[in-house]
Amino acid sequence: MMTELWLHYAVPVLLALLLARGLWALVAVELCARWLLDNARRDPVSIDEDGPWLVVLLPMLREQTLAPETIAASTALDYPRERAVVVAITTEREENARRRDRGRLRALADTSCLTEAQLRGAFPRARCGDVADEVNAAPREKRLPLLSELYDAEPTTRETVAALAEDQPAVGLRLVHLHQPDSGGRKAGQLNHAVDRLDEILSTLGWRCENDADNTFVCVYDADAIPDVRTLTAFAETATRHRALTGRPPSLIQQQRLPLLGRRPFPPGATGLFLAGEWLYQLRRSLGIELARIRLTQWLTTTQVPSPIRTLLRPMIYGVGCGMTVHLPVVQSLGGFPEPMEDLGTGHRLSLLGADIAPATVAVLDEPYTEPHGLTNLHALAFHTSARPDRHAKAVAHMPSALSRIGKALLVLREWADEVAWVAGAPLIAAAVVTACWAAPLWSALALTGVLLHGPVPTARLIRLAPALHAAVVPSTSRIAATPSPTRGRRAALVASSPTQPFIRLVGPWRMFFRRITGHATTFGKTER
């Protein structure tokens, strides 16, 4: 009986879902990539003295290696100097961790073969490999003095940023350095520390909260990001156009994050292959899900769509904390950026309020993950944050919403369905594909078509699109390194292995479940690339 139900009912339904999702992803990726590429060719607009106030926030933790490049790229963005500022926020958490880590240098020096992973946290991510090699090459009796010398010589992010703020050029956007006390929390705490001090940050430019808050946006970036030089003018243009169409500013402008910044190569072997596959999967998600949903939301907001259709079609938005620009009064009404993930939490809460959300017309580049630990940590943290949309609904229940109770409930149910599909969809679909031949010949053909549309076809297309998307981002300072174009053999391997990629994304959530079941505490460290 169960076999019959599976073969005659479950398999056709699952394969139809696979085929529909594959078709939708292929079309959405193509349309959104074309939209970005077409907008990149437009002439930049000019911003006058009444343009929006923009505050670029760069929260930094153990980013002393990247800080100079990131800050140079941000302060060189094209925008009137008297209407924007760049704020780098360091944290005492790094200083406290540094003092604690000094106590484990002896144990590290006594390790027979020190690895890069063992130095993670004690040194910046980019320096761990070089330090490990240098210490391993030293005689055993000299390892501790050498490691201590290297440790003490490493500047902190606070020292690096302070030096850059003190010796900044007279051209470009002004850099402000803030240092947050160790008050716990993650990136959101650093952002809120800066938002609470906007008066002192902007007052020298003539900004007054009572007069200018409604025309002010805060722009959040990761420390490894390189935004397009036209980013701030694109934000200003989007805000102005949206206000002209609707009579109100957008609550959120999301710049699209493209993981095409090739600072570090993928490792060799199977690990590198799967990480490169995740790079393409991230690019696919960025275009086919994140950007597609924001464009759909904007269309529903700015066109005359019947309310029931708008309620059914409105998606849950995934905010991305690299190019996420939020209207200042909205941040304040939300009580600041939420923990533990300021981006997903902000996107969920604004979605549940029916807020106006618009896409930026230019993209930002950041790095793909080139080591497994950071990737699994990210997936576990993202699942942990997304799995409880009811908590986000409760957090904003006291605020006025443009959505009905039914609209909010549909969003929560839709997000729960997404999370169930994340952790159970791949195994169920794989079982349906494997057993399709026992259902009917038609289902075998459908299974093959669905697998091709879900994996190899979009992967091959993204490999071809990646160079054009990278070239469409105009750097503000120097040439930006692209993720290396795969060789013909690696390209074939990426296409062939693409159907396994959903299983790679299961590792983080399932590892988190296992730790909870076995009574281990769930901790999330810095999601380093």
C-alpha positions in Angstrom: 0.0 0.0 0.0 2.7 2.5 1.0 4.7 1.5 -2.1 1.7 2.2 -4.3 1.1 5.6 -2.7 4.7 6.5 -3.2 5.0 5.5 -6.8 1.6 6.7 -8.0 1.1 9.8 -6.0 4.3 11.1 -4.2 6.7 10.5 -7.1 4.6 12.4 -9.7 4.0 15.3 -7.3 7.7 15.6 -6.3 8.9 15.3 -9.9 6.4 18.0 -11.0 7.7 20.3 -8.2 11.3 19.6 -9.3 10.5 20.4 -12.9 8.6 23.6 -12.0 11.3 24.8 -9.7 14.0 24.1 -12.3 12.1 26.0 -15.0 11.4 29.0 -12.6 15.0 29.2 -11.5 16.3 29.1 -15.0 13.9 31.9 -16.2 14.4 34.0 -13.0 18.2 33.8 -13.3 18.2 34.8 -16.9 15.8 37.7 -16.4 17.6 39.1 -13.4 21.0 38.8 -14.9 19.8 40.6 -18.0 18.3 43.3 -15.8 21.6 43.9 -14.0 23.6 43.9 -17.2 21.2 46.3 -19.0 21.3 48.7 -16.0 25.1 48.6 -15.9 25.2 50.1 -19.3 23.1 53.1 -18.4 24.8 56.5 -17.9 25.1 57.5 -14.2 22.7 60.1 -12.9 23.8 63.3 -11.1 22.9 63.9 -7.5 22.2 67.5 -6.3 22.5 69.0 -2.9 19.0 67.7 -2.0 19.9 64.1 -2.6 19.4 61.5 0.3 21.9 61.4 3.1 23.8 58.1 3.0 25.8 56.5 5.8 27.9 53.5 4.8 28.5 51.2 7.7 31.4 48.8 7.7 31.4 46.6 10.9 34.7 44.9 11.2 36.0 42.0 13.3 39.6 40.6 12.7 39.6 42.4 9.3 43.0 44.2 9.6 44.2 42.6 6.4 41.2 43.7 4.3 40.4 47.0 6.0 42.6 49.3 3.9 41.3 47.9 0.6 37.7 47.9 1.7 37.8 51.4 3.2 39.6 52.8 0.1 36.8 51.3 -2.1 34.1 52.7 0.1 35.4 56.2 0.5 36.0 56.5 -3.3 32.3 55.9 -4.1 30.9 58.5 -6.3 28.6 60.8 -4.3 28.7 64.4 -3.0 31.1 64.5 0.0 28.8 66.7 2.0 25.9 64.2 1.8 27.5 60.9 2.7 30.0 59.4 5.2 31.7 56.0 5.7 31.7 54.6 9.2 34.1 51.7 10.1 33.0 50.1 13.4 35.6 48.0 15.3 34.8 46.2 18.5 36.3 45.5 21.9 35.3 41.8 21.4 38.3 41.5 19.2 40.7 43.0 21.7 39.3 40.8 24.5 39.6 37.7 22.4 43.2 38.7 21.5 44.1 38.9 25.2 42.5 35.4 25.8 44.2 33.9 22.8 47.6 34.9 24.0 47.2 32.2 26.7 47.1 29.4 24.2 50.2 30.3 22.2 52.3 27.8 24.2 50.0 24.9 23.3 50.0 26.0 19.7 53.8 26.2 19.6 54.0 22.7 21.1 51.9 21.3 18.2 54.0 19.0 16.1 52.5 20.4 12.8 50.6 23.6 13.2 47.7 24.0 10.8 45.9 27.0 9.4 42.7 25.9 11.1 44.4 25.8 14.5 45.4 29.5 14.2 41.9 30.6 13.2 40.8 33.4 15.4 44.3 34.1 16.8 45.4 35.6 13.4 43.5 37.1 10.5 42.1 34.5 8.1 44.5 35.6 5.3 47.5 35.3 7.6 47.0 31.9 9.2 48.6 29.9 6.4 51.8 32.0 6.3 52.1 32.0 10.1 51.7 28.2 10.3 54.4 27.7 7.7 56.8 30.1 9.4 56.4 28.5 12.8 56.6 24.9 11.5 59.9 25.7 9.7 61.5 27.0 13.0 63.4 24.8 15.5 61.2 23.5 18.3 62.9 25.6 21.0 62.3 28.8 18.9 58.7 28.2 18.0 57.1 29.9 21.1 59.2 33.1 20.9 58.6 33.3 17.2 54.8 32.7 17.5 54.7 35.3 20.3 56.6 37.8 18.3 54.3 37.3 15.3 51.3 37.6 17.5 52.4 40.8 19.2 53.4 42.3 15.8 50.0 41.8 14.3 48.0 45.0 14.4 44.4 44.9 15.5 41.6 46.0 13.3 41.1 48.9 15.7 44.7 50.1 15.2 44.5 49.7 11.5 41.3 51.6 11.1 42.4 54.3 13.5 45.5 54.9 11.4 43.4 55.1 8.2 41.0 57.6 9.8 43.8 59.8 11.1 45.6 60.0 7.8 42.7 60.2 5.3 42.9 62.1 2.0 41.0 65.4 1.5 39.1 63.9 -1.5 36.5 61.3 -1.4 34.0 60.5 1.3 35.0 61.2 4.9 35.9 58.2 7.1 34.7 58.0 10.7 36.0 55.4 13.1 33.9 54.1 16.0 34.9 51.5 18.5 32.2 49.5 20.2 32.6 48.3 23.8 32.3 44.5 24.3 28.6 44.4 24.9 28.0 40.9 23.4 26.1 40.2 20.2 27.3 40.0 16.7 27.4 42.3 13.7 24.0 43.8 14.5 25.4 45.2 17.8 28.2 47.1 15.9 25.6 48.5 13.5 23.3 49.7 16.3 26.3 51.3 18.0 26.8 53.4 14.9 23.1 54.2 14.4 22.9 55.5 17.9 25.6 58.0 17.2 24.5 59.4 13.9 24.1 62.9 15.4 27.8 63.1 16.2 28.8 61.4 12.9 26.7 63.7 10.6 26.4 66.9 12.6 29.6 68.3 11.1 27.9 68.1 7.7 25.0 70.1 8.9 22.7 67.1 9.4 19.9 67.4 11.9 17.8 64.5 13.0 14.5 66.4 13.2 14.9 67.8 9.7 16.9 65.2 7.8 16.1 61.7 9.2 13.3 61.1 6.7 15.9 61.6 3.9 18.6 59.4 5.4 19.5 55.8 4.7 22.1 53.5 6.3 24.0 51.2 4.0 25.4 48.0 5.5 28.4 46.1 4.0 30.6 43.2 4.8 34.3 43.9 5.3 35.3 41.9 2.2 32.9 43.7 -0.2 33.8 45.8 -3.2 30.8 47.9 -4.3 30.3 49.4 -7.7 31.6 53.1 -7.9 28.0 54.1 -8.8 26.5 52.4 -5.8 25.4 55.5 -3.8 24.1 57.4 -6.8 22.1 54.2 -7.7 20.7 54.2 -4.1 19.7 57.8 -4.4 18.1 57.3 -7.8 16.2 54.3 -6.6 14.9 56.2 -3.5 13.9 59.3 -5.5 12.1 57.2 -8.2 10.3 55.1 -5.6 9.2 58.2 -3.7 7.9 59.7 -7.0 5.9 56.6 -7.8 4.4 55.9 -4.3 4.7 59.2 -2.4 6.9 57.5 0.3 10.6 56.4 0.5 11.4 52.7 0.3 12.0 51.0 3.6 14.8 48.8 2.2 16.9 49.1 -0.9 18.8 45.9 -1.5 22.0 45.9 -3.6 22.6 42.5 -5.2 25.6 40.6 -3.8 27.5 38.6 -6.4 30.2 36.2 -5.1 32.6 36.9 -7.9 35.5 38.4 -6.0 38.5 36.0 -6.5 40.9 36.9 -3.7 41.7 33.3 -2.8 41.6 30.2 -5.0 39.4 27.2 -4.3 41.4 24.3 -2.7 42.3 21.3 -5.0 40.4 18.0 -5.2 36.8 17.2 -4.3 36.6 19.8 -1.6 37.5 22.6 -4.0 35.0 21.2 -6.6 32.1 21.3 -4.1 33.1 24.7 -2.9 33.2 26.0 -6.5 29.8 24.4 -7.0 28.5 26.3 -3.9 29.9 29.5 -5.5 27.7 28.9 -8.5 24.8 28.0 -6.3 25.2 31.2 -4.4 25.2 33.2 -7.6 22.1 31.3 -8.8 20.4 32.0 -5.5 21.4 35.7 -5.5 19.9 36.2 -9.0 17.0 33.7 -9.1 15.7 34.0 -5.6 16.9 37.1 -3.8 16.8 39.6 -6.7 13.8 38.0 -8.3 11.8 38.3 -5.0 12.7 41.9 -4.5 11.8 42.8 -8.1 8.4 41.0 -7.7 7.8 42.9 -4.4 8.6 46.2 -6.1 6.2 45.4 -9.0 3.4 44.5 -6.5 4.0 47.7 -4.7 4.2 50.1 -7.6 1.4 48.7 -9.9 -2.3 48.4 -9.5 -2.7 44.7 -8.5 -5.9 43.5 -6.9 -5.3 43.0 -3.1 -6.0 39.2 -3.0 -3.4 38.6 -5.8 -0.9 40.9 -4.1 -1.4 38.9 -0.8 -0.9 35.5 -2.6 2.1 36.6 -4.6 4.0 38.7 -2.0 7.2 36.8 -1.1 9.3 36.8 2.1 12.4 38.9 1.4 15.9 37.7 2.5 17.8 40.8 3.4 21.6 40.4 2.6 23.9 42.3 4.9 26.2 43.3 2.0 24.6 46.2 0.2 21.5 46.3 2.4 20.3 50.0 2.7 17.6 50.8 5.2 15.6 54.0 5.7 16.8 55.5 9.0 13.3 55.9 10.5 12.6 52.3 9.8 15.7 51.1 11.6 14.7 53.2 14.6 11.1 52.0 14.6 12.4 48.4 14.5 14.5 49.1 17.6 17.7 48.7 15.6 19.1 45.8 13.6 18.0 42.4 15.1 20.3 39.6 16.3 21.7 37.1 15.4 21.6 37.9 11.7 20.8 41.6 11.1 20.1 41.0 7.4 17.7 38.0 7.4 16.0 39.4 10.5 15.5 42.9 8.9 14.2 41.4 5.6 11.7 39.1 7.4 10.4 41.8 9.7 9.9 44.3 6.9 8.3 41.7 4.7 5.8 41.0 7.6 5.1 44.7 7.8 4.3 44.9 4.1 7.1 47.5 3.7 8.2 49.0 0.4 11.4 47.2 -0.8 13.3 48.0 -4.0 16.3 46.6 -5.8 19.4 48.7 -6.5 20.4 48.8 -10.2 24.1 48.1 -9.6 25.8 45.1 -7.8 28.4 44.6 -5.1 31.1 41.9 -5.3 32.2 39.8 -2.4 34.1 36.6 -1.9 32.8 33.1 -2.3 33.6 30.6 0.5 36.9 28.8 -0.1 36.9 26.6 3.0 34.2 24.3 4.4 33.9 25.4 8.0 32.8 29.0 7.2 30.3 27.7 4.7 28.6 25.2 7.1 28.6 27.8 9.8 26.8 30.2 7.5 24.2 27.7 6.5 23.5 26.7 10.1 23.2 30.3 11.2 21.0 31.2 8.2 18.7 28.2 8.9 18.6 29.0 12.6 17.5 32.6 11.9 15.0 31.8 9.1 13.3 28.8 10.8 11.3 31.0 13.3 9.5 33.6 11.2 6.8 33.6 13.9 9.3 35.2 16.3 9.9 38.0 13.7 6.1 38.4 13.4 5.8 38.7 17.2 8.6 41.2 17.3 6.8 43.6 15.0 3.2 42.8 16.0 2.9 46.1 17.8 3.7 48.1 14.6 1.3 49.1 11.9 1.4 46.8 8.9 0.2 47.1 5.3 -0.6 43.4 5.4 -3.7 41.7 6.7 -3.5 38.9 9.3 -4.0 36.4 6.5 -1.2 38.0 4.5 1.2 37.7 7.5 0.1 34.1 8.1 0.8 33.2 4.5 4.3 34.7 4.7 5.1 32.7 7.9 3.7 29.5 6.4 5.6 30.1 3.2 8.9 30.6 5.1 8.3 27.4 7.1 7.7 25.5 3.8 11.0 26.9 2.5 12.8 25.6 5.6 11.2 22.2 5.3 12.2 22.0 1.7 15.8 23.0 2.6 16.3 20.2 5.1 14.0 17.5 3.5 13.5 18.5 -0.1 16.8 17.1 -1.5 16.5 13.6 0.0 12.8 13.3 -1.0 13.4 14.5 -4.6 16.4 12.2 -4.9 14.3 9.2 -3.8 11.6 10.2 -6.3 14.2 10.4 -9.1 15.7 7.1 -8.3 12.3 5.3 -8.1 10.8 7.1 -11.1 11.5 4.1 -13.4 9.2 1.9 -11.3 6.3 4.5 -11.6 6.1 4.8 -15.3 8.4 5.5 -18.3 6.9 9.0 -18.5 8.1 9.8 -15.0 11.6 8.6 -15.8 11.8 11.1 -18.6 10.3 13.8 -16.4 12.9 13.0 -13.7 15.8 13.3 -16.1 14.4 16.6 -17.5 13.9 18.0 -13.9 17.5 17.0 -12.8 19.0 18.7 -15.9 17.0 21.9 -15.4 17.7 22.0 -11.7 21.5 21.4 -12.0 23.5 21.1 -15.2 21.7 23.6 -17.4 21.7 26.6 -15.0 25.2 25.7 -13.9 26.5 25.8 -17.4 24.7 29.1 -18.0 26.0 30.7 -14.8 29.6 29.8 -15.8 29.0 31.7 -19.0 27.3 34.7 -17.3 29.8 35.1 -14.5 32.5 37.1 -16.5 29.9 39.5 -17.9 28.4 40.1 -14.4 31.8 40.7 -12.9 32.8 43.1 -15.7 29.5 45.0 -15.2 30.7 46.1 -11.7 32.8 49.2 -12.1 35.4 49.4 -9.3 35.9 52.6 -7.4 39.7 52.3 -7.0 41.7 49.6 -8.8 41.0 46.6 -10.9 39.1 43.8 -9.0 40.1 40.2 -9.2 37.5 37.9 -10.6 36.8 34.4 -9.5 39.0 32.4 -11.9 37.2 31.0 -14.9 37.2 27.2 -14.6 39.1 25.1 -17.0 37.3 22.9 -19.5 37.7 19.9 -17.3 36.7 21.7 -14.1 33.7 23.2 -16.0 32.5 19.7 -17.0 33.0 18.5 -13.4 31.0 21.4 -12.0 28.2 20.7 -14.5 28.2 17.0 -13.7 28.3 17.4 -9.9 25.7 20.2 -9.8 22.7 17.9 -8.8 24.5 17.1 -5.5 24.8 20.8 -4.5 21.5 20.8 -2.4 23.0 18.1 -0.3 26.1 20.2 0.5 23.8 22.9 1.8 22.3 20.3 4.2 25.5 19.8 6.1 25.2 23.0 8.2 21.6 22.6 9.4 21.9 18.8 10.0 25.1 19.3 11.9 23.3 21.8 14.1 20.4 19.3 14.6 22.9 16.6 15.6 24.6 18.8 18.1 21.3 19.7 19.7 20.1 16.1 19.9 23.4 15.0 21.5 23.3 17.8 24.0 26.1 20.0 22.7 25.7 23.7 22.7 25.1 25.4 19.4 27.6 28.2 18.8 28.1 30.4 15.7 31.4 31.9 15.1 32.4 34.6 12.6 31.4 33.4 9.1 34.8 33.9 7.6 35.4 33.4 3.9 
